[in-house]
XYZ file of C-alpha atoms in Angstrom:
637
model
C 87.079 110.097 86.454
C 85.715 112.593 83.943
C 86.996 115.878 82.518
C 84.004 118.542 81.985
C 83.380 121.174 79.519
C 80.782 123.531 78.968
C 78.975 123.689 76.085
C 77.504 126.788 73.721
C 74.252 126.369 75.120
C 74.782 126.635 78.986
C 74.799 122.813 79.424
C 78.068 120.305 81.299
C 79.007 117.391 78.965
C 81.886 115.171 80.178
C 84.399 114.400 77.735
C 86.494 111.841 77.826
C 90.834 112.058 76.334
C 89.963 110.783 73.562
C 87.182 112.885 72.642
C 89.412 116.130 73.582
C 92.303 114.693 71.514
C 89.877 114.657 68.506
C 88.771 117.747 69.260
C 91.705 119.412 68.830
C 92.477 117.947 65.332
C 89.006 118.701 64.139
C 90.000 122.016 65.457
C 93.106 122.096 63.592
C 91.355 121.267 60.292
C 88.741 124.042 60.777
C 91.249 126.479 61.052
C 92.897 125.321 57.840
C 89.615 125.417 56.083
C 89.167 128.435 57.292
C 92.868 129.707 56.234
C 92.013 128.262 52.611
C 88.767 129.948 52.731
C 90.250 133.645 53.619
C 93.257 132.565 50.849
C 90.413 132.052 48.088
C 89.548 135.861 49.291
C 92.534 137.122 48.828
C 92.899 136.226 45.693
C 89.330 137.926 44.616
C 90.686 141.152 46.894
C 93.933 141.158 44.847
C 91.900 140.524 41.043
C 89.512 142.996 41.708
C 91.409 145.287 43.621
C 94.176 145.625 40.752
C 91.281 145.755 38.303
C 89.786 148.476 40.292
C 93.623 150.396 40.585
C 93.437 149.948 37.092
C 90.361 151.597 36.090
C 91.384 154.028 38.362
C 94.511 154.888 36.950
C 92.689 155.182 33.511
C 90.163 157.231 35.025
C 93.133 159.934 36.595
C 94.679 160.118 32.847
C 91.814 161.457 31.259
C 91.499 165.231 31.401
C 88.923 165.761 34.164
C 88.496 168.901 36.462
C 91.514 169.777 39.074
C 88.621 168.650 41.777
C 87.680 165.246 40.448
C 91.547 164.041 39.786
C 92.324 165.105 43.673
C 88.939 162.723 44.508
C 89.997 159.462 41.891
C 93.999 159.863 43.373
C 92.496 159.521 47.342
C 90.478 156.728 46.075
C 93.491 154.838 44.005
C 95.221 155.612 47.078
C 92.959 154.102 49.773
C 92.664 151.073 47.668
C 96.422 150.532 47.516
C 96.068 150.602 51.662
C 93.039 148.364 51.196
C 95.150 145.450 49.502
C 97.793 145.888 51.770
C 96.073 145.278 54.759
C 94.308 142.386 53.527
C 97.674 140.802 52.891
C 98.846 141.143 55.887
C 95.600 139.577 57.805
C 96.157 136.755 55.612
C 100.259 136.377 56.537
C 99.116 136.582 59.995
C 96.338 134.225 59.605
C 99.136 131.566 57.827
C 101.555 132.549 60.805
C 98.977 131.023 63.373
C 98.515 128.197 61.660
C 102.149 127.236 61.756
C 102.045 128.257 64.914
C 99.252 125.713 66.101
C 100.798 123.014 63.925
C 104.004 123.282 65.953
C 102.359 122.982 69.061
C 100.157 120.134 68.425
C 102.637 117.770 69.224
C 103.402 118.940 72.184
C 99.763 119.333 73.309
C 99.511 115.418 72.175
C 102.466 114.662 74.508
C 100.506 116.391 77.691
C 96.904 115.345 76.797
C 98.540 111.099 76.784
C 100.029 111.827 80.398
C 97.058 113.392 81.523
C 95.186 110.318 80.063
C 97.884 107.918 81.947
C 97.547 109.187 84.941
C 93.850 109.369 85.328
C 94.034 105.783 84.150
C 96.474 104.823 87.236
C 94.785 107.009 89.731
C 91.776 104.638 88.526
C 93.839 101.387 89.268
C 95.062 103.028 92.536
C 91.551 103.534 93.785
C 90.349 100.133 92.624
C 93.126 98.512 94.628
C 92.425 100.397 97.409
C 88.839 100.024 97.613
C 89.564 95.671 97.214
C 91.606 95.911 100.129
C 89.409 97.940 102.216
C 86.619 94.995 101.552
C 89.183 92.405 102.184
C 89.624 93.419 105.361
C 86.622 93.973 106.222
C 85.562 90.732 105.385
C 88.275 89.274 107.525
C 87.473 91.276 110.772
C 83.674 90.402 110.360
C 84.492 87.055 109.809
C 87.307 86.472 112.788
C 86.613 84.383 115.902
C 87.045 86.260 118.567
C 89.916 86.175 120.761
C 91.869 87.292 123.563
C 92.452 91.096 123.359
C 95.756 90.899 125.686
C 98.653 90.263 123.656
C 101.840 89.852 125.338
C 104.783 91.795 123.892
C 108.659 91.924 125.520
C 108.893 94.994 123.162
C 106.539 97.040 125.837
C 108.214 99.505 128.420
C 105.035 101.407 129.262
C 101.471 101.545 128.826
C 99.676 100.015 125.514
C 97.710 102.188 123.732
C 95.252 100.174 122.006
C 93.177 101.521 119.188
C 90.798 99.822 117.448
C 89.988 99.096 113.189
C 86.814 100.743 112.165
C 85.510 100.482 108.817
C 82.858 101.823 106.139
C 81.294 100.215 103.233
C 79.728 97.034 102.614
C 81.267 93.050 102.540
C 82.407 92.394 98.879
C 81.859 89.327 96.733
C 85.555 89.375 95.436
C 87.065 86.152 94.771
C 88.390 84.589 97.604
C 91.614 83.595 95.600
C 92.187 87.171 95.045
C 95.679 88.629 95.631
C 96.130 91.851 97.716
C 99.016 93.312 98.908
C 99.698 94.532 102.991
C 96.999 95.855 104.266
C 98.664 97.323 107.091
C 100.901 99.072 104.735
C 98.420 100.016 101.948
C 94.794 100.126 103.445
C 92.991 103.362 104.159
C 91.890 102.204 107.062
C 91.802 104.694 110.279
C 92.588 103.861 113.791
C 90.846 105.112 116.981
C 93.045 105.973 119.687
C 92.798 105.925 123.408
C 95.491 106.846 125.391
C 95.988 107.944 129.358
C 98.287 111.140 128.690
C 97.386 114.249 126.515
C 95.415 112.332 123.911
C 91.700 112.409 123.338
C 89.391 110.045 121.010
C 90.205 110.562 117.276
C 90.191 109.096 114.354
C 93.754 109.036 112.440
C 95.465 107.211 109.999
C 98.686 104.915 110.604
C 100.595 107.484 109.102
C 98.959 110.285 111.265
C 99.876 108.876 114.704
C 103.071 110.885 115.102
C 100.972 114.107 115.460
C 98.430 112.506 117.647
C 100.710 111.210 120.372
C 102.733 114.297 121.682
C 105.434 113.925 118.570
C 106.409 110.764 119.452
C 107.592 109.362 115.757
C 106.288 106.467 113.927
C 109.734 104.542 114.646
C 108.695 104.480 117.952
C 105.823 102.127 117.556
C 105.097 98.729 117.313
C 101.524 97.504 115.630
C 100.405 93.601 117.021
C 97.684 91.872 115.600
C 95.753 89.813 117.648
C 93.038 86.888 116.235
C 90.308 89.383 116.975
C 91.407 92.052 114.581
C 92.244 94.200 116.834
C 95.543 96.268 116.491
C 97.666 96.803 119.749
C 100.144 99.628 119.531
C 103.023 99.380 121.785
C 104.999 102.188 122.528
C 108.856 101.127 122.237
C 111.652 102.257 124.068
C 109.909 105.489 125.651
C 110.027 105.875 129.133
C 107.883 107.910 131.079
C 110.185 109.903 132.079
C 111.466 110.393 128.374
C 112.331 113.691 127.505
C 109.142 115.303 125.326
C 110.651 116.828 122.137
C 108.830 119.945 120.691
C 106.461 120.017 117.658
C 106.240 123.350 116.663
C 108.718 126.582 116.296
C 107.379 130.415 115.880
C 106.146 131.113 112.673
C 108.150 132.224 109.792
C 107.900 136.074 109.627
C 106.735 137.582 106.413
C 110.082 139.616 105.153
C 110.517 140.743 101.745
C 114.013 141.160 100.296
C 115.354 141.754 96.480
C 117.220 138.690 96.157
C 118.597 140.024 92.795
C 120.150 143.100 94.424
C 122.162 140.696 96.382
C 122.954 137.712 93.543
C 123.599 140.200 90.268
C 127.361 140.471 91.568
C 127.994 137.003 92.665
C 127.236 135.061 89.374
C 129.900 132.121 89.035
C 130.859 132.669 92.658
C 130.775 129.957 95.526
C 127.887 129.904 97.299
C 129.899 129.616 100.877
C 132.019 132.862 100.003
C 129.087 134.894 99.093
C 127.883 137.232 102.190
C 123.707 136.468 102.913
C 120.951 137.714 105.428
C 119.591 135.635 107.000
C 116.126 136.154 105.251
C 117.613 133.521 102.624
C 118.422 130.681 105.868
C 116.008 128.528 108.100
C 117.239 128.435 111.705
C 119.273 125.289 111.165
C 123.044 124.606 110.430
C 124.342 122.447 107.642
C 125.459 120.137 110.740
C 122.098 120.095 111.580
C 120.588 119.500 107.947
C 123.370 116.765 107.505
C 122.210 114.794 111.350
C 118.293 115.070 109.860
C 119.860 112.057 106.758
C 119.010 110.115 110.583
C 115.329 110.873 109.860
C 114.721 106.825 108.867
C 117.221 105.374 111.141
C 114.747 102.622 111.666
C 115.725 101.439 108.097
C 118.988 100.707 109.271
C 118.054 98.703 112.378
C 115.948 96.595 110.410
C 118.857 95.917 107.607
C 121.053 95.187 110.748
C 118.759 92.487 111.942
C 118.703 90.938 108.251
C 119.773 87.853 107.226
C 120.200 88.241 103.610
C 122.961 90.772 102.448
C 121.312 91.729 99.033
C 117.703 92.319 101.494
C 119.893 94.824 103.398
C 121.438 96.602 100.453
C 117.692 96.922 99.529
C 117.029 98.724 102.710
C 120.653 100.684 103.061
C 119.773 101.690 98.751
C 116.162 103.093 101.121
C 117.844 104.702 103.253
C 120.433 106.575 100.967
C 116.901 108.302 99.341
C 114.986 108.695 102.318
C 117.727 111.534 103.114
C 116.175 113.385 100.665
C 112.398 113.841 101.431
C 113.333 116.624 103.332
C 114.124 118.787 101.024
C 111.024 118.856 98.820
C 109.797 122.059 100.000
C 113.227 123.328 101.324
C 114.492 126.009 99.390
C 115.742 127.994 101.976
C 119.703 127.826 102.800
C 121.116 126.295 106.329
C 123.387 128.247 108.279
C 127.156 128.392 107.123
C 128.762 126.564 110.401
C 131.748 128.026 112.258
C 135.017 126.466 111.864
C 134.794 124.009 114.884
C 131.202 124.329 114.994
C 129.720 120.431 116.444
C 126.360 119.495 116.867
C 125.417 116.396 118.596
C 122.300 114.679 119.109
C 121.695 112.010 121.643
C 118.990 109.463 121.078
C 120.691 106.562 122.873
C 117.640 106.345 125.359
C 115.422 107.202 122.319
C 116.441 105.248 119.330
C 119.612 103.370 120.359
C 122.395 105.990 118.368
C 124.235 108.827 119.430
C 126.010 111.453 116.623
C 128.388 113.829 116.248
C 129.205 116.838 113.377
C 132.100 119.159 113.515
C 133.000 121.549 111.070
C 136.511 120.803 110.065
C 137.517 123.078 107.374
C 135.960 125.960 106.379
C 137.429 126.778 102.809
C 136.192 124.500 101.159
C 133.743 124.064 103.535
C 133.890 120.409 105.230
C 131.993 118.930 107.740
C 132.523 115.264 109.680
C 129.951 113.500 110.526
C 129.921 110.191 113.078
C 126.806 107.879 114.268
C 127.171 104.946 116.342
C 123.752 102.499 117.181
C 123.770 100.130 119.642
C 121.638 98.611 117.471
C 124.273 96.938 114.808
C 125.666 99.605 112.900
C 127.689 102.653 112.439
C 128.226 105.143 109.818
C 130.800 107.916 109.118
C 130.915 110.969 105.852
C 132.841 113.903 105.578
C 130.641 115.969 103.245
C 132.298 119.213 101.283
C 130.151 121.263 99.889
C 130.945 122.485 96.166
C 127.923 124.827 94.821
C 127.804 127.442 92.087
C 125.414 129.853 91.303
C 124.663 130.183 87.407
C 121.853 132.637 87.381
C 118.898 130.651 86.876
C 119.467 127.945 88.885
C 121.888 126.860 91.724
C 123.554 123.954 91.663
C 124.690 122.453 94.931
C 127.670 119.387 94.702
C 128.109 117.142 97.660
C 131.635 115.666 97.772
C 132.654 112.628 99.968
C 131.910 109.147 100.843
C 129.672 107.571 103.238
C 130.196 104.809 105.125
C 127.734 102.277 106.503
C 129.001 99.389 108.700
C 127.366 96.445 109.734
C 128.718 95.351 113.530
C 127.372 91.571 113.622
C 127.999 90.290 109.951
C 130.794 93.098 108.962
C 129.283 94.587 105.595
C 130.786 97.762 104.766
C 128.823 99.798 102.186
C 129.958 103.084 100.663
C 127.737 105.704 98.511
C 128.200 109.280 97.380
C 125.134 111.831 96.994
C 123.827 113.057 94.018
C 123.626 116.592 92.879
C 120.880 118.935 94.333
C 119.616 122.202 92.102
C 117.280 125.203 93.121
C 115.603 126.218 90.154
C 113.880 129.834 89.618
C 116.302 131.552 91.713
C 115.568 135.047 90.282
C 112.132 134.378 89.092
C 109.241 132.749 89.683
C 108.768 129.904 92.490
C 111.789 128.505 94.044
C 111.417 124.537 93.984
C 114.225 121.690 94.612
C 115.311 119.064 92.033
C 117.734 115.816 92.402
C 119.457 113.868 89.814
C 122.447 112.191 88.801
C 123.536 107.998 90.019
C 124.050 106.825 92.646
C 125.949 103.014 93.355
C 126.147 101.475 97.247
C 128.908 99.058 97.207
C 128.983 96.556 99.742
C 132.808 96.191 100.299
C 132.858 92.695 101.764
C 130.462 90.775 99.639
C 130.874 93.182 96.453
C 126.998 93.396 95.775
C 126.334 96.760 94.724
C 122.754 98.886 93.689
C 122.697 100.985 91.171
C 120.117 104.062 92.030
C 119.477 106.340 89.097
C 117.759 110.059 89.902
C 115.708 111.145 86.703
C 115.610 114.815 86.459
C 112.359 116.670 86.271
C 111.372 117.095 82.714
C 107.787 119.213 81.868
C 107.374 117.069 78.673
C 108.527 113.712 80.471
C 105.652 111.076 80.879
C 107.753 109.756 83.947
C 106.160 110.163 87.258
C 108.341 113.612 88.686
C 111.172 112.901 90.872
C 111.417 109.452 90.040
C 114.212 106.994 90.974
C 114.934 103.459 90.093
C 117.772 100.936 90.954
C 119.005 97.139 90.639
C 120.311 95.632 93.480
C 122.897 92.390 91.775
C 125.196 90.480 93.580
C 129.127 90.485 92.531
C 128.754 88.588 89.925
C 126.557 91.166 88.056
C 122.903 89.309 88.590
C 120.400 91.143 89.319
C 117.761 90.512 92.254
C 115.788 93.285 93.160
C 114.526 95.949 91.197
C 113.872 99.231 93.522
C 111.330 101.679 92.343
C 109.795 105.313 93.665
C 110.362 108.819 94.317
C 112.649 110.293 96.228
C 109.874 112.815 97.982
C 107.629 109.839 98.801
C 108.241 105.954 98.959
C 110.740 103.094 97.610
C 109.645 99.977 97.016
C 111.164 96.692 96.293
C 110.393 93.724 93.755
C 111.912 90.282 93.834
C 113.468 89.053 90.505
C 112.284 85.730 89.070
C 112.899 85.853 85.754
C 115.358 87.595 83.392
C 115.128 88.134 79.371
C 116.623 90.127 76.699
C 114.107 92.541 75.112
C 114.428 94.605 71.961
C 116.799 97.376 71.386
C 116.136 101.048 73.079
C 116.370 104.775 71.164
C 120.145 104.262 71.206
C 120.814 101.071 69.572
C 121.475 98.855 73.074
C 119.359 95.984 74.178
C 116.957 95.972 76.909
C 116.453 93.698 79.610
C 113.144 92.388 80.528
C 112.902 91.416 84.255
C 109.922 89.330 85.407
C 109.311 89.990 89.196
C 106.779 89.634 91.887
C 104.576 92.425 93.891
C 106.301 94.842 95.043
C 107.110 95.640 99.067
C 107.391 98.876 100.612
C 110.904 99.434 102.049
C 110.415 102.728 102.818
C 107.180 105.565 102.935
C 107.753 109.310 104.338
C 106.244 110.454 107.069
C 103.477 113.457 106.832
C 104.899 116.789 107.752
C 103.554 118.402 110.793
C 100.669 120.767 110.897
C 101.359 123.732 109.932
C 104.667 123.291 108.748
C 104.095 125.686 105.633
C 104.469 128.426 108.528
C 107.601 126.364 109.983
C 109.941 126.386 106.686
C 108.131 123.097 105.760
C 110.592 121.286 108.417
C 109.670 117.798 109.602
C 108.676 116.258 113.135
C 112.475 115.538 113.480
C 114.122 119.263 112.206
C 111.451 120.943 114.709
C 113.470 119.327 117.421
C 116.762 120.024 116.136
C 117.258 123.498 117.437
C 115.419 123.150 120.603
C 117.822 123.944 123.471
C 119.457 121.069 125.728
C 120.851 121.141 128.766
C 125.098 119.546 128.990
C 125.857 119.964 124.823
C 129.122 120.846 124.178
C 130.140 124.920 124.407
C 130.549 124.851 120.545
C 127.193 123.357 119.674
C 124.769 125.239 116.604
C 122.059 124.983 119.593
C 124.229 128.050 121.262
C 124.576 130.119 118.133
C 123.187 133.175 119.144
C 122.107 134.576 115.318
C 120.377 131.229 114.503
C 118.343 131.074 117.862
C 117.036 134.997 117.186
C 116.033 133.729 113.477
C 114.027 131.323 115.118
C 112.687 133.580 117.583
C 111.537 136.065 114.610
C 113.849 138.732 115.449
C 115.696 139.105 111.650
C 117.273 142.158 112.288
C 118.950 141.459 115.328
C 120.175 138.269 113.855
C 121.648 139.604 110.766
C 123.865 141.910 113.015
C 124.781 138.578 115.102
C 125.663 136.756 112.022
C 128.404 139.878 110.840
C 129.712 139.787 113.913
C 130.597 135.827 113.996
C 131.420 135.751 110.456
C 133.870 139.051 111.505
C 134.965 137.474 114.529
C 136.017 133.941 112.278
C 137.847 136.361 110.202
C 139.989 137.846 112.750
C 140.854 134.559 114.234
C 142.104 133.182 110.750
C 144.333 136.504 110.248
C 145.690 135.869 113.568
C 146.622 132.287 113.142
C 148.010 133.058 109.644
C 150.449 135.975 111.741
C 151.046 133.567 114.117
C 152.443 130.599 111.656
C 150.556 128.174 113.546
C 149.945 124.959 111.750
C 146.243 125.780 111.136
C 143.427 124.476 112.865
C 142.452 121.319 114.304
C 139.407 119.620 114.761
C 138.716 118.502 118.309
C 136.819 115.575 118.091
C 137.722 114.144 114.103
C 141.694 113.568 112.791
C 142.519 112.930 109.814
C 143.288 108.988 108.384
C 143.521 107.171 105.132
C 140.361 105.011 104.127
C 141.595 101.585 103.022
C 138.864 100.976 101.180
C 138.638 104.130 99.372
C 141.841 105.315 99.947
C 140.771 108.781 100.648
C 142.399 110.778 103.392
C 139.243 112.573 105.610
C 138.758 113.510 109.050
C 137.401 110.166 111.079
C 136.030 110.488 114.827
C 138.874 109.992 117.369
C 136.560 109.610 120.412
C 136.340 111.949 123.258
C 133.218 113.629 122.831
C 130.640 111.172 125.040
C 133.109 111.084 127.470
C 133.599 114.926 127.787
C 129.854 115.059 127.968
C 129.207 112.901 130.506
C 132.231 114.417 132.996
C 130.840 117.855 131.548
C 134.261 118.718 130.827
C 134.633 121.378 127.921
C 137.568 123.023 128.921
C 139.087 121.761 125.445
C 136.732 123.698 123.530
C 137.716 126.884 121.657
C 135.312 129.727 122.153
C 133.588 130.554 118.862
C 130.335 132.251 119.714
């Protein structure tokens, strides 16, 4: 991959990073000869044009004419104003210089990662285009075989595509080694299917669109001797509910954010009044249920054998949380006190959950999942965030819990900080940093997961993160490595070494590992989900509206359902009206001397693990659903 510049005379002439990086010194010495050069005439304006005042001021003390002294005093002055403002092109000349020379360095810095990258983009295609070959090399060479393969995993029809490729057979090496194709190639997939799906060509990744918004969890991929891939639809019915994959468009609504945030500097962001032109059309229940987005993850740790394998896909799972918010700068919906939100996948995916808001200064939420396949986790999540004037700085407090029904491994994380950056000017984007350790309670292997912050001069790929997963006695096994906005992979740890000493005087430690394995990759947002506040397949369905949900449910808030309809104004009147209606209820249980409120579905018990007191779920909920009994529910909307 080449850079190209044009040249004086018209014509393209690639360049490679080295030849810009010597262009710019050359550069730099140019000007300095050039500098030295202008200096040198400075120093003949300044002899000459003294020698010339000189003369001049000889010339005015002779006795001449009134007339001709007026004429030599103009021209003694003009030549003071001469000398002058060659001095001053010359200071400004030497400021530029300085200038340059303090930038240089900096320039170096940029022009090496631009030279790194191109060189790993290189590598990446290389690898890419070996595996493509590989493969195709395989399927030409592949007796043919059966095409039925026989699955227990299928509960309706099989869709079976088949793997099409371009190029020619390559002479690689046979000994070569490549890493999963079926995780890594570029191949595409042609897909026939019997219900609203036509011929196409799409990649692994781009299924999800292609079959009604069905998500890639849903899916099996067999291989069969022939080469032929046989995608099995898991756990859909055909009756299965159909979730929706798109919402109305985002209307186009300007607003002076800081006529609204110049009074609220240092100020919690919960206690600071906000249209709705600054939300999406979800709750914070319903941004906390989409961490659910790769629950897969944790069905395949529960089916693991190896605890330190499973931390390595619970560590996963802890980042995956985040991929949503990339491109999500826009604030969720403050919920009610005794707001819930539930959403049932047991048909679906195997888990049912359950948020309630249970305090609302500071504001707490609950949160409860149960899978029938092998696990169940629990968080109560308060929200600390302060706005600083440049940047906001959100603070999730609380644990989360992660248990593991069949072997009994209990692991326990906290978040790490989230900031929005540019809040007053320029382009809101998202950043996440600070550590991260997953403890697993029983066995007392933990991963440490460490969150770079974005730097502009960093060399580090943005949003990195990187982790060690050791067992109790402090070895470590697995090194993790990614982004948080993309993939996580894993690499097994063979060998160990002490390496030289870092910037700060402590010794490094050289780990020796083989290739790495994908543990986790995100999925591709929808189409058109610039339009749709950049929410994934999963948040589209989020707000839809469900028949039997609890009275109390975000899906029946009536100020987030006209935001998502488009109707702004209507919904900012809605949303004074709750938040006035909350208000009135506090000031009459404060008359009343009640003893506060009380979650319905969470109470409140000591962790003995942790030893934190937080609000746990009690039970009730499924069973009020089911018997469609909500005459315990307060009435909040």
């Amino acid at each position: 991959i080449n850079t190209h510049f044009i040249n004086d005379s018209g014509d393209e002439e690639p360049t490679t990073q080295s030849d810009r990086s010597e262009g710019i010194q050359g550069t730099l010495k140019t000007l300095i000869s050039k500098l030295d050069d202008l200096g040198t005439c400075n120093d003949l304006i300044a002899k000459h044009g003294a020698a010339l005042q000189r003369s001049l001021s000889e010339l005015e003390a002779l006795r001449v004419p009134v007339e001709g002294g007026e004429k030599v005093k103009g021209v003694n002055e003009r030549a003071t104003l001469f000398r002058i403002t060659s001095n001053a092109m010359i200071n400004a000349c030497r400021d530029f210089l300085d200038l340059a020379e303090t930038h240089s360095r900096r320039w170096q810095r940029a022009l090496q990662y631009e030279r790194e990258q191109r060189i790993h983009l290189e590598e990446t295609i290389e690898q890419l285009a070996k595996q493509h070959n590989s493969l195709e090399r395989a399927w030409r060479e592949a007796p043919t075989l059966s095409a039925n393969t026989p699955s227990s995993s299928i509960q309706m029809d099989t869709i079976t595509p088949h793997l099409s490729f371009k190029g020619e057979a390559s002479d690689e090496d046979e000994d070569t080694e490549y890493f999963d194709a079926m995780e890594d190639s570029p191949a595409f997939i042609t897909v026939t299917a019997t219900e609203n799906t036509q011929h196409r060509s799409v990649s692994p990744y781009g299924l999800y669109s292609t079959l009604n918004g069905w998500p890639p969890s849903a899916f099996h991929i067999h291989l069969n001797g022939s080469w032929q891939f046989s995608l099995v639809l898991v756990e859909y019915k055909t009756d299965s509910v159909r979730r929706r994959s798109h919402i109305p468009d985002k209307p186009n609504y300007s607003l002076n954010l800081w006529s609204i945030m110049k009074n609220c500097i240092g100020k919690e962001l919960s206690k600071i009044p906000m249209p709705v032109n600054f939300n999406e059309p979800l709750s914070m229940l319903q941004r906390l249920t989409e961490d659910l987005e790769y629950h897969e993850l944790l069905d395949k740790a529960a089916r693991c054998e190896s605890s330190l394998e499973q931390l390595c896909l619970v560590a996963a799972f802890s980042v995956s949380s985040y991929s949503t918010t990339i491109h999500r700068t826009a604030k969720p919906f403050n919920p009610l006190l005794g707001e819930t939100y539930e959403l049932d996948r047991l048909e679906d995916f195997g888990y049912r959950s359950l948020c309630e808001q249970v305090s609302h200064h500071p504001p707490a939420a609950s949160h409860h999942v149960i899978s029938q396949r092998g696990w169940t986790l629990w968080q109560e999540i308060t929200i600390a965030s302060k706005f600083r004037g440049k940047y906001l700085s959100i603070m999730p407090l609380g644990a989360i819990h992660l248990q593991f029904h069949s072997s009994g491994n209990h692991y326990v994380w906290r978040k790490v900080t989230s900031t929005v950056h540019n809040i007053i000017v320029g382009k809101l984007w998202i950043d996440q940093s600070g550590d991260i350790e997953i403890v697993n309670h029983r066995t007392k292997e933990t991963c440490q997961l460490k969150f770079s912050p974005y730097s502009y001069f960093s060399r580090e790929v943005p949003r990195k993160v990187t982790g060690v997963v050791s067992d109790s006695g402090g070895q470590a096994h697995y090194i993790l490595s990614g982004t948080w906005d993309d993939k996580i992979e894993s690499s097994k740890i063979v060998q160990s070494s002490k390496g030289g000493s870092g910037s700060e005087g402590k010794q490094k430690t050289v780990y020796q590992t083989l290739s790495p394995k994908l543990l986790w990759k995100k999925y591709p947002l929808p189409d058109n989900a610039e339009n749709m506040y950049f929410f994934s397949a999963l948040a589209l369905t989020l707000n839809e509206p469900e028949d039997g949900v609890g009275l109390t449910d975000s899906r029946l808030r009536p100020d987030q359902r006209l935001m998502e309809a488009g109707r702004w104004d209507e919904a900012n009147s809605e949303k004074q009206r709750l938040e006035e209606k909350q208000r009135a209820v506090r000031r009459r249980r404060e008359a009343e001397a009640t003893d506060g409120f009380q979650p319905q579905w969470f109470h409140k018990r000591t962790n003995a693990i942790t030893g934190e007191t937080n609000f746990v779920y009690k039970g009730g909920y499924w069973e009020a659903k089911d018997s469609q009994d909500w005459s315990m529910c307060t009435e909040i909307f």
